[in-house]
Amino acid sequence: MKRLVTVLAAAVPLAAALYVPAASAAAENATPRYSCTAPLLAAPAGTRVEAVTAVAHAAGTVDVPAVFPLGENHVPDVPAFCDITVTLTHPGQGDHAKVRVWLPEQTWNGRLQTVGGSAYAAGDYGTALAGAVKGGYAAATTDAGVSSYIDTGWALKADGQVDTALLENFASRSEHEAALVAKAVVAGHYDRAASYSYFNGCSTGGRQGYAEAQKYPEDYDGILANAPAVHWDEFEVATLWPQVVMNEQKTYPSACEFKAFTDAAVQACDTNDGAKDGLLADPAACGYDPRRLIGTVVECEGKQLTVTAADAEVVRRIWDGPRTPSGQKLWAGVPVGADLGALAGTTVDAAGQRVGTPFPVPAGWVSSWVQKQPVPNVPAITYDRFAELFQQSQAEYDKIIGTDDPDLSGFRRAGGKLLTWHGTADQYIPADGTVKYRQQVERRMGGAQKVDDFYRVFLAPGGTHCGLTGTDDLAALTAWVEHGQAPRTLAATVTDATGQAVSRNLCPYPSVARYQGGDIADPASFRCGPADRH
């Protein structure tokens, strides 16, 4: 569970450095206090407002309650703000979606920032909202009327059928309605509309950002959508593949055995970009054969284990990715260099046997939405059955939650800007899905140069799931939106194979960083160039 808590905590989008707009910050700070009262609101089309509440919060620490599997959090030094909560329902559908809007009393920078969710949580519980308020933003989020991070109890109705209303809320509908409500609340509270509106999310939040660009292109001026869970109907099934492989091969390597394969691959391919820095700039170019490790002795929890051919075959299949029994490629595998144990988790049972422990997010999707059964039974999924479930998920859910429509013409016409970074060592959502979507957009919308005018993707060598730090991504987005300064690189901090923090300037896709000589710790020693695919 510690691993799950870590990744979900990392997936919470935090406000980046504050970019000061042309309007004087001092003038904003001089704004008088506003009354924190429940506003009268017109309901978005198709909804009814059930309740509106307002709570004033003095400046100080925001205490974020524990929401399983995350513990409580405390965000200090948050300016005074007004917390408006609006509850919406779609008549006849029995849902109750809450939209929260936090309004700084005296520090508003004139902008709205809506923050997204993580896993099966559609929104934020307070950490990202507080971070946005500290950055001067009016902040908003929605729970879409569903539950928390790994709670899928809302998936099925009492009759065993999928609750399509809640799934539609989670997929995109509630996010759009939150944008409408938040804008209205902001305008009513400050007696003027926000000068600019932004969406900020990672993982599920990243997918929500892409859904906004695709379906509701006029909601936001700028969308920061990182490690996006696009192609949801496909990749959620695909990320169950490592467990299926181990069950079918009847081989369950331990975490340290998996790490031995990853370390060997990184060492073998480290210099592909010209620098021995513990980072793979282009994992797809690494052709390391895991069979080279057969016979190697690995020390795991005080025991000496010898890597077997069966271990190597499990790793080969996980890296290769899901295929049909006839060999047809279905989706990308876990990237070379990423933590294999994240999706191929194992544990020792009461009988002393090592068994698989599926990551709850794909296990929940396959069991609840695809198989329509609340309790996962992953060991029963064979290679044949896996292919059937993959295709079933595509057929039933692509239109509602696939979030992979490459037609962004409406977003481009609206003047929107879409910025994304994705770690090449993302252990939960392979960056290949983001690259695939970007390529689809290029084919649909006139090529890379035209797409770069409004949509850019940056791949982070060695970056884990939503784990990038030291980046000025939100500031880069606001500069692009408000001043036309498109980001040519994106400064960030990643972690190398030894666990050390490394500063890098991320390159816009499809280029990758190439070592030019000099201090390997200096980002200036690298230049962006074409990828070297074999």
Coordinates of C-alpha atoms in Angstrom, one line a residue:
M1 CA 0.0 0.0 0.0
K2 CA 3.0 2.3 0.6
R3 CA 3.7 2.2 -3.1
L4 CA 0.1 3.1 -4.0
V5 CA 0.1 6.0 -1.5
T6 CA 3.4 7.3 -3.0
V7 CA 2.1 7.4 -6.6
L8 CA -1.2 8.8 -5.7
A9 CA 0.4 11.6 -3.6
A10 CA 2.7 12.3 -6.5
A11 CA -0.2 12.5 -8.9
V12 CA -1.8 15.4 -7.0
P13 CA -1.1 18.5 -9.2
L14 CA 0.5 21.3 -7.2
A15 CA 0.6 24.9 -8.3
A16 CA 3.8 25.9 -10.1
A17 CA 5.7 29.1 -9.8
L18 CA 3.5 32.2 -10.0
Y19 CA 3.8 34.1 -13.3
V20 CA 2.9 37.7 -12.7
P21 CA 0.6 39.1 -15.5
A22 CA 0.7 42.5 -16.9
A23 CA -1.8 43.6 -14.3
S24 CA 0.0 44.9 -11.2
A25 CA 0.1 42.4 -8.4
A26 CA 0.2 45.3 -6.0
A27 CA -3.1 46.5 -7.4
E28 CA -4.7 43.1 -6.9
N29 CA -3.4 42.9 -3.3
A30 CA -5.0 46.3 -2.7
T31 CA -8.4 44.9 -3.6
P32 CA -10.8 45.2 -0.6
R33 CA -12.2 42.2 1.1
Y34 CA -15.3 40.5 -0.4
S35 CA -18.3 39.1 1.4
C36 CA -18.1 35.3 1.6
T37 CA -21.7 34.5 1.0
A38 CA -23.5 31.8 -1.0
P39 CA -24.2 33.2 -4.5
L40 CA -27.3 32.8 -6.6
L41 CA -26.4 30.7 -9.6
A42 CA -28.0 29.6 -12.9
A43 CA -27.6 25.9 -13.3
P44 CA -25.6 24.6 -16.3
A45 CA -27.8 23.1 -19.0
G46 CA -29.2 19.7 -18.0
T47 CA -28.5 20.2 -14.3
R48 CA -30.2 21.5 -11.2
V49 CA -28.5 23.3 -8.3
E50 CA -29.3 21.3 -5.2
A51 CA -27.3 23.4 -2.7
V52 CA -24.8 26.2 -2.4
T53 CA -22.7 26.9 0.7
A54 CA -20.1 29.4 1.6
V55 CA -17.4 29.1 4.4
A56 CA -14.8 31.8 5.1
H57 CA -11.3 30.6 6.0
A58 CA -8.8 32.7 7.8
A59 CA -5.2 32.8 6.6
G60 CA -3.1 29.9 8.0
T61 CA -2.8 26.2 7.6
V62 CA -5.3 24.2 5.5
D63 CA -5.8 20.8 7.0
V64 CA -6.6 18.2 4.3
P65 CA -8.4 15.2 5.7
A66 CA -7.2 11.7 5.1
V67 CA -8.8 10.0 2.1
F68 CA -7.9 6.4 1.7
P69 CA -5.2 5.5 0.8
L70 CA -3.7 8.9 1.4
G71 CA -3.1 10.2 4.9
E72 CA -4.0 13.7 6.0
N73 CA -2.0 16.7 4.8
H74 CA -1.3 20.2 6.1
V75 CA -0.6 23.1 3.8
P76 CA 0.8 26.1 5.7
D77 CA 0.7 29.8 4.9
V78 CA -2.5 29.8 2.8
P79 CA -4.0 33.3 2.4
A80 CA -7.5 33.9 3.6
F81 CA -10.1 32.6 1.2
C82 CA -13.8 31.9 0.7
D83 CA -14.8 28.3 0.1
I84 CA -18.0 28.0 -2.1
T85 CA -19.4 24.6 -2.7
V86 CA -22.1 24.0 -5.3
T87 CA -23.9 20.7 -5.5
L88 CA -25.4 19.8 -8.9
T89 CA -27.6 16.9 -10.0
H90 CA -28.9 15.7 -13.4
P91 CA -32.6 15.3 -12.8
G92 CA -33.7 11.7 -13.0
Q93 CA -30.1 10.3 -12.8
G94 CA -29.7 10.3 -9.0
D95 CA -26.2 11.9 -9.0
H96 CA -24.9 14.6 -6.7
A97 CA -21.7 16.3 -8.0
K98 CA -20.0 18.9 -5.8
V99 CA -18.0 21.8 -7.3
R100 CA -15.7 23.6 -4.9
V101 CA -14.4 27.1 -5.6
W102 CA -11.8 28.7 -3.3
L103 CA -11.6 32.5 -3.7
P104 CA -8.6 34.4 -2.3
E105 CA -9.8 37.4 -0.3
Q106 CA -6.9 39.8 -1.1
T107 CA -4.3 38.0 -3.2
W108 CA -6.3 37.1 -6.3
N109 CA -4.1 37.3 -9.5
G110 CA -7.1 37.6 -11.8
R111 CA -7.0 34.0 -13.0
L112 CA -9.0 30.8 -12.4
Q113 CA -7.2 27.5 -12.0
T114 CA -9.2 24.3 -12.0
V115 CA -7.4 21.2 -10.7
G116 CA -8.1 17.6 -11.7
G117 CA -8.1 14.3 -10.0
S118 CA -6.1 11.0 -9.7
A119 CA -7.1 7.4 -10.3
Y120 CA -10.9 7.2 -9.6
A121 CA -11.0 10.5 -7.7
A122 CA -12.4 13.1 -10.1
G123 CA -11.0 16.0 -8.2
D124 CA -8.9 17.3 -5.4
Y125 CA -9.5 17.1 -1.6
G126 CA -7.7 20.4 -0.7
T127 CA -3.9 20.0 -1.3
A128 CA -3.9 21.3 -4.9
L129 CA -6.6 23.8 -4.1
A130 CA -4.6 25.3 -1.3
G131 CA -1.5 25.3 -3.5
A132 CA -3.3 27.2 -6.2
V133 CA -4.7 29.8 -3.7
K134 CA -1.1 30.3 -2.4
G135 CA -0.2 31.1 -6.0
G136 CA -2.9 33.7 -6.2
Y137 CA -5.4 31.8 -8.2
A138 CA -9.1 31.4 -7.7
A139 CA -9.2 27.6 -7.6
A140 CA -11.8 25.0 -8.5
T141 CA -12.4 21.3 -8.6
T142 CA -15.3 18.7 -8.8
D143 CA -15.8 15.3 -7.3
A144 CA -18.1 14.4 -10.2
G145 CA -20.4 12.7 -7.7
V146 CA -18.1 9.6 -7.5
S147 CA -15.8 8.3 -4.7
S148 CA -12.1 8.5 -3.9
Y149 CA -8.9 7.3 -5.4
I150 CA -9.4 3.5 -5.5
D151 CA -13.0 3.2 -4.6
T152 CA -15.0 1.8 -7.5
G153 CA -18.1 1.1 -5.6
W154 CA -20.0 3.6 -7.7
A155 CA -19.4 1.7 -10.9
L156 CA -22.4 -0.7 -10.8
K157 CA -26.0 0.0 -9.9
A158 CA -28.0 -2.3 -7.6
D159 CA -29.1 -4.4 -10.6
G160 CA -25.5 -5.0 -11.6
Q161 CA -25.5 -2.7 -14.6
V162 CA -23.0 0.0 -15.1
D163 CA -24.0 3.4 -13.8
T164 CA -23.6 5.2 -17.0
A165 CA -24.6 8.6 -15.6
L166 CA -21.8 8.5 -13.0
L167 CA -19.3 7.2 -15.7
E168 CA -20.3 10.1 -17.9
N169 CA -19.7 12.5 -15.0
F170 CA -16.3 11.0 -14.4
A171 CA -15.4 10.9 -18.0
S172 CA -16.0 14.6 -18.9
R173 CA -19.5 16.0 -18.1
S174 CA -18.8 17.1 -14.6
E175 CA -15.5 18.7 -15.5
H176 CA -17.2 20.9 -18.1
E177 CA -20.0 21.8 -15.6
A178 CA -17.3 22.7 -13.0
A179 CA -15.8 25.1 -15.5
L180 CA -19.1 26.9 -16.0
V181 CA -19.9 27.0 -12.3
A182 CA -16.4 28.2 -11.3
K183 CA -16.4 31.0 -13.9
A184 CA -19.8 32.2 -12.6
V185 CA -18.8 32.0 -9.0
V186 CA -15.6 33.9 -9.7
A187 CA -17.4 36.6 -11.7
G188 CA -20.1 37.0 -9.1
H189 CA -17.7 37.2 -6.2
Y190 CA -15.2 39.6 -7.6
D191 CA -17.6 41.6 -9.8
R192 CA -15.6 40.7 -12.9
A193 CA -14.7 37.6 -14.8
A194 CA -11.3 35.9 -14.6
S195 CA -8.9 37.4 -17.1
Y196 CA -7.6 33.9 -17.9
S197 CA -8.8 30.4 -17.1
Y198 CA -6.5 27.4 -16.7
F199 CA -6.9 23.6 -16.1
N200 CA -4.1 21.8 -14.3
G201 CA -4.0 18.0 -13.9
C202 CA -1.9 14.9 -14.0
S203 CA -2.8 11.2 -14.7
T204 CA -6.6 11.2 -14.4
G205 CA -6.3 15.0 -14.2
G206 CA -4.3 14.9 -17.4
R207 CA -7.0 12.9 -19.1
Q208 CA -9.6 15.4 -17.9
G209 CA -7.6 18.2 -19.5
Y210 CA -7.5 16.4 -22.8
A211 CA -11.3 15.8 -22.6
E212 CA -11.8 19.5 -22.1
A213 CA -9.7 20.4 -25.1
Q214 CA -11.6 17.8 -27.2
K215 CA -15.2 18.2 -26.1
Y216 CA -15.4 21.7 -24.6
P217 CA -12.7 23.7 -26.3
E218 CA -13.8 27.1 -25.0
D219 CA -13.7 26.2 -21.3
Y220 CA -10.1 27.1 -20.8
D221 CA -7.4 29.4 -22.3
G222 CA -4.7 27.0 -21.3
I223 CA -4.6 23.4 -20.3
L224 CA -1.7 21.8 -18.4
A225 CA -2.3 18.0 -18.8
N226 CA 0.6 15.8 -17.7
A227 CA 1.0 12.0 -17.9
P228 CA -2.5 12.0 -19.3
A229 CA -4.5 8.8 -19.1
V230 CA -5.8 9.1 -22.6
H231 CA -6.9 6.0 -24.5
W232 CA -8.4 5.1 -21.1
D233 CA -10.5 2.2 -22.5
E234 CA -7.3 0.6 -23.9
F235 CA -4.5 1.4 -21.5
E236 CA -6.4 0.5 -18.3
V237 CA -6.8 -3.0 -19.6
A238 CA -3.2 -3.0 -20.9
T239 CA -1.8 -2.2 -17.5
L240 CA -3.2 -5.4 -16.1
W241 CA -1.0 -7.3 -18.6
P242 CA 2.0 -7.8 -16.2
Q243 CA -0.2 -9.7 -13.7
V244 CA -1.6 -11.8 -16.5
V245 CA 1.9 -12.6 -17.7
M246 CA 3.0 -13.7 -14.3
N247 CA -0.1 -15.8 -13.7
E248 CA 0.2 -17.5 -17.2
Q249 CA 3.9 -18.1 -16.9
K250 CA 3.5 -19.2 -13.2
T251 CA 6.5 -17.1 -12.4
Y252 CA 6.5 -14.2 -9.9
P253 CA 9.9 -12.4 -9.7
S254 CA 10.4 -10.3 -6.6
A255 CA 10.8 -6.5 -6.6
C256 CA 14.6 -6.8 -6.3
E257 CA 14.8 -9.3 -9.2
F258 CA 12.8 -6.9 -11.3
K259 CA 15.1 -4.1 -10.3
A260 CA 18.1 -6.1 -11.5
F261 CA 16.6 -6.3 -15.0
T262 CA 15.9 -2.6 -15.0
D263 CA 19.3 -1.7 -13.8
A264 CA 21.0 -3.9 -16.4
A265 CA 18.9 -2.4 -19.2
V266 CA 19.7 1.2 -18.1
Q267 CA 23.4 0.4 -17.8
A268 CA 23.4 -1.2 -21.3
C269 CA 21.6 1.6 -23.0
D270 CA 22.6 4.6 -20.9
T271 CA 25.0 6.1 -23.5
N272 CA 22.6 6.0 -26.4
D273 CA 22.2 9.7 -26.0
G274 CA 25.9 10.3 -25.7
A275 CA 26.0 10.7 -21.9
K276 CA 26.5 8.1 -19.1
D277 CA 24.0 9.8 -16.8
G278 CA 21.7 7.0 -15.6
L279 CA 18.9 8.2 -17.8
L280 CA 17.3 6.8 -20.9
A281 CA 16.3 9.6 -23.2
D282 CA 14.5 7.2 -25.6
P283 CA 13.6 3.9 -23.9
A284 CA 12.2 2.6 -27.2
A285 CA 15.7 2.6 -28.7
C286 CA 17.0 0.3 -25.9
G287 CA 17.2 -3.2 -27.3
Y288 CA 18.4 -4.9 -24.2
D289 CA 17.6 -8.6 -24.1
P290 CA 16.6 -9.7 -20.6
R291 CA 17.9 -13.2 -21.4
R292 CA 21.4 -11.8 -20.9
L293 CA 20.7 -11.8 -17.1
I294 CA 20.0 -15.5 -16.9
G295 CA 22.2 -17.1 -14.3
T296 CA 23.0 -13.9 -12.5
V297 CA 22.9 -14.1 -8.8
V298 CA 20.8 -11.4 -7.1
E299 CA 20.6 -10.7 -3.4
C300 CA 17.0 -10.2 -2.3
E301 CA 16.0 -9.7 1.3
G302 CA 19.1 -11.5 2.5
K303 CA 18.7 -14.4 0.1
Q304 CA 20.8 -15.3 -2.9
L305 CA 18.5 -15.8 -6.0
T306 CA 19.6 -16.9 -9.4
V307 CA 17.8 -15.3 -12.3
T308 CA 16.1 -18.0 -14.4
A309 CA 15.0 -18.2 -18.0
A310 CA 11.4 -18.0 -16.7
D311 CA 12.1 -14.7 -15.0
A312 CA 13.6 -13.3 -18.2
E313 CA 10.6 -14.4 -20.2
V314 CA 8.3 -12.6 -17.8
V315 CA 10.3 -9.4 -18.1
R316 CA 10.5 -9.8 -21.9
R317 CA 6.7 -10.1 -22.2
I318 CA 6.0 -7.2 -19.8
W319 CA 8.4 -4.9 -21.7
D320 CA 7.0 -6.0 -25.0
G321 CA 3.5 -5.3 -24.0
P322 CA 0.1 -7.0 -24.4
R323 CA -0.5 -9.1 -27.5
T324 CA -3.2 -11.4 -28.7
P325 CA -2.5 -15.1 -28.6
S326 CA -1.8 -14.9 -32.4
G327 CA 0.9 -12.2 -31.7
Q328 CA -1.0 -9.0 -32.7
K329 CA 0.2 -6.0 -30.7
L330 CA -2.5 -4.5 -28.5
W331 CA -0.7 -1.8 -26.5
A332 CA 2.7 -0.6 -25.3
G333 CA 4.4 -2.4 -22.4
V334 CA 6.0 -1.1 -19.3
P335 CA 8.8 1.2 -20.6
V336 CA 12.4 0.0 -20.2
G337 CA 13.8 1.9 -17.3
A338 CA 10.5 2.1 -15.4
D339 CA 9.8 0.3 -12.1
L340 CA 8.5 -3.1 -13.2
G341 CA 7.2 -3.9 -9.7
A342 CA 4.6 -1.1 -9.9
L343 CA 2.2 -3.1 -12.1
A344 CA 3.9 -6.5 -11.6
G345 CA 3.6 -6.3 -7.8
T346 CA 4.0 -9.5 -5.8
T347 CA 3.7 -10.6 -2.2
V348 CA 4.2 -13.8 -0.2
D349 CA 0.9 -15.4 0.9
A350 CA 0.1 -17.3 4.1
A351 CA 1.4 -20.5 2.5
G352 CA 4.8 -18.9 1.8
Q353 CA 4.2 -18.7 -1.9
R354 CA 4.8 -15.6 -4.0
V355 CA 1.7 -14.4 -5.7
G356 CA 0.7 -11.4 -7.8
T357 CA -0.8 -8.3 -6.3
P358 CA -2.6 -6.3 -9.0
F359 CA -2.5 -2.5 -9.0
P360 CA -6.1 -1.5 -8.0
V361 CA -6.8 0.9 -10.8
P362 CA -6.7 -1.5 -13.8
A363 CA -8.0 -4.3 -11.7
G364 CA -11.0 -2.2 -10.7
W365 CA -11.6 -1.1 -14.3
V366 CA -11.5 -4.6 -15.7
S367 CA -13.7 -6.2 -13.0
S368 CA -16.3 -3.5 -12.4
W369 CA -16.8 -1.9 -15.8
V370 CA -15.7 -4.6 -18.3
Q371 CA -16.7 -7.8 -16.5
K372 CA -19.5 -6.2 -14.4
Q373 CA -18.4 -7.9 -11.2
P374 CA -17.4 -5.9 -8.1
V375 CA -14.6 -8.3 -7.0
P376 CA -11.6 -8.7 -9.2
N377 CA -10.4 -12.2 -10.1
V378 CA -7.2 -11.5 -12.0
P379 CA -5.7 -15.0 -11.8
A380 CA -8.6 -16.3 -13.9
I381 CA -7.7 -14.1 -16.8
T382 CA -5.8 -16.1 -19.4
Y383 CA -4.0 -14.7 -22.5
D384 CA -7.1 -15.5 -24.6
R385 CA -9.5 -13.9 -22.1
F386 CA -7.3 -10.8 -21.8
A387 CA -7.5 -10.2 -25.5
E388 CA -11.3 -10.5 -25.3
L389 CA -11.5 -8.1 -22.4
F390 CA -9.3 -5.6 -24.2
Q391 CA -11.5 -5.6 -27.3
Q392 CA -14.7 -5.5 -25.1
S393 CA -13.4 -2.4 -23.3
Q394 CA -12.7 -0.7 -26.6
A395 CA -16.1 -1.5 -28.0
E396 CA -18.1 -0.4 -24.9
Y397 CA -16.1 2.6 -23.6
D398 CA -14.1 4.3 -26.2
K399 CA -16.7 6.9 -27.0
I400 CA -17.5 7.8 -23.4
I401 CA -14.0 7.8 -21.8
G402 CA -11.4 7.0 -24.5
T403 CA -10.4 10.7 -24.6
D404 CA -8.5 10.1 -27.8
D405 CA -10.3 12.3 -30.4
P406 CA -7.5 13.8 -32.5
D407 CA -9.7 16.6 -33.8
L408 CA -8.6 19.7 -31.8
S409 CA -9.7 22.2 -34.4
G410 CA -12.2 23.7 -32.0
F411 CA -9.6 24.2 -29.3
R412 CA -7.2 25.8 -31.9
R413 CA -9.9 28.1 -33.2
A414 CA -10.7 29.2 -29.6
G415 CA -7.0 30.2 -29.2
G416 CA -6.3 27.6 -26.5
K417 CA -2.9 26.2 -25.6
L418 CA -2.3 22.6 -24.5
L419 CA 1.0 21.7 -22.7
T420 CA 2.0 18.2 -21.6
W421 CA 5.0 16.5 -20.1
H422 CA 5.3 12.8 -19.6
G423 CA 8.0 10.8 -18.0
T424 CA 9.7 8.1 -20.2
A425 CA 10.0 5.9 -17.0
D426 CA 6.3 6.3 -16.1
Q427 CA 5.5 3.0 -14.4
Y428 CA 1.7 3.3 -14.6
I429 CA 0.9 5.1 -17.8
P430 CA 3.4 4.5 -20.7
A431 CA 4.3 7.7 -22.5
D432 CA 3.8 5.8 -25.8
G433 CA 0.0 6.5 -25.4
T434 CA 0.7 10.3 -25.3
V435 CA 3.1 10.0 -28.2
K436 CA 0.5 8.0 -30.2
Y437 CA -2.1 10.6 -29.6
R438 CA 0.2 13.5 -30.5
Q439 CA 1.0 11.7 -33.8
Q440 CA -2.7 11.2 -34.5
V441 CA -3.3 14.9 -34.0
E442 CA -0.5 15.8 -36.4
R443 CA -2.0 13.5 -39.1
R444 CA -5.4 15.1 -38.6
M445 CA -4.4 18.7 -38.3
G446 CA -1.7 19.4 -40.9
G447 CA 1.6 18.2 -39.4
A448 CA 3.9 18.8 -36.5
Q449 CA 4.6 22.5 -37.2
K450 CA 1.0 23.5 -37.3
V451 CA 0.2 21.5 -34.2
D452 CA 3.1 23.0 -32.3
D453 CA 1.4 26.4 -32.6
F454 CA -1.1 25.3 -29.9
Y455 CA -0.1 21.8 -28.5
R456 CA 3.3 20.7 -27.3
V457 CA 4.5 17.5 -25.6
F458 CA 7.7 17.2 -23.6
L459 CA 9.1 13.8 -22.7
A460 CA 11.1 13.7 -19.4
P461 CA 14.0 11.1 -19.5
G462 CA 13.8 9.0 -16.4
G463 CA 10.6 10.8 -15.2
T464 CA 8.2 8.6 -13.2
H465 CA 4.5 8.9 -13.0
C466 CA 3.5 12.5 -12.2
G467 CA 6.9 12.6 -10.4
L468 CA 8.6 15.6 -12.1
T469 CA 9.8 18.3 -9.9
G470 CA 11.6 21.6 -10.4
T471 CA 9.5 22.4 -13.4
D472 CA 8.0 25.7 -14.3
D473 CA 5.2 24.1 -16.4
L474 CA 2.4 26.3 -15.2
A475 CA 4.5 29.5 -15.6
A476 CA 5.5 28.3 -19.1
L477 CA 1.8 27.8 -20.0
T478 CA 0.7 31.2 -18.7
A479 CA 3.6 32.9 -20.6
W480 CA 2.4 31.0 -23.8
V481 CA -1.2 31.9 -23.3
E482 CA -0.8 35.5 -22.2
H483 CA 2.3 36.6 -24.1
G484 CA 2.6 34.2 -27.0
Q485 CA 5.9 32.8 -25.7
A486 CA 5.8 29.2 -26.7
P487 CA 8.0 27.0 -24.6
R488 CA 11.1 25.7 -26.6
T489 CA 12.3 23.6 -23.7
L490 CA 10.9 22.9 -20.2
A491 CA 13.3 23.0 -17.2
A492 CA 12.8 20.1 -14.8
T493 CA 14.4 17.9 -12.3
V494 CA 14.4 14.1 -12.8
T495 CA 16.0 11.2 -10.9
D496 CA 18.8 9.1 -12.4
A497 CA 19.4 5.4 -11.9
T498 CA 21.3 6.0 -8.6
G499 CA 18.5 8.0 -7.1
Q500 CA 20.2 11.4 -7.6
A501 CA 18.3 14.5 -8.7
V502 CA 19.4 15.7 -12.1
S503 CA 18.5 19.0 -13.8
R504 CA 17.5 18.8 -17.5
N505 CA 15.9 21.0 -20.1
L506 CA 13.1 18.8 -21.6
C507 CA 12.8 18.7 -25.3
P508 CA 9.6 19.1 -27.3
Y509 CA 8.5 15.9 -29.0
P510 CA 9.8 14.4 -31.2
S511 CA 13.3 15.6 -30.3
V512 CA 15.4 14.2 -27.5
A513 CA 18.3 15.5 -25.4
R514 CA 21.8 14.8 -26.9
Y515 CA 25.0 15.3 -24.9
Q516 CA 27.2 17.9 -26.4
G517 CA 30.2 17.7 -24.0
G518 CA 31.0 19.5 -20.8
D519 CA 29.7 19.1 -17.3
I520 CA 27.2 16.3 -17.4
A521 CA 25.2 17.9 -14.5
D522 CA 24.8 21.1 -16.5
P523 CA 21.6 21.2 -18.6
A524 CA 23.4 23.4 -21.1
S525 CA 25.6 20.4 -22.0
F526 CA 22.6 18.9 -23.8
R527 CA 20.9 20.0 -27.0
C528 CA 17.6 18.8 -28.5
G529 CA 18.0 16.6 -31.5
P530 CA 16.2 13.8 -33.4
A531 CA 15.5 10.5 -31.7
D532 CA 17.6 7.6 -32.7
R533 CA 15.1 4.8 -33.3
H534 CA 16.4 1.4 -34.6

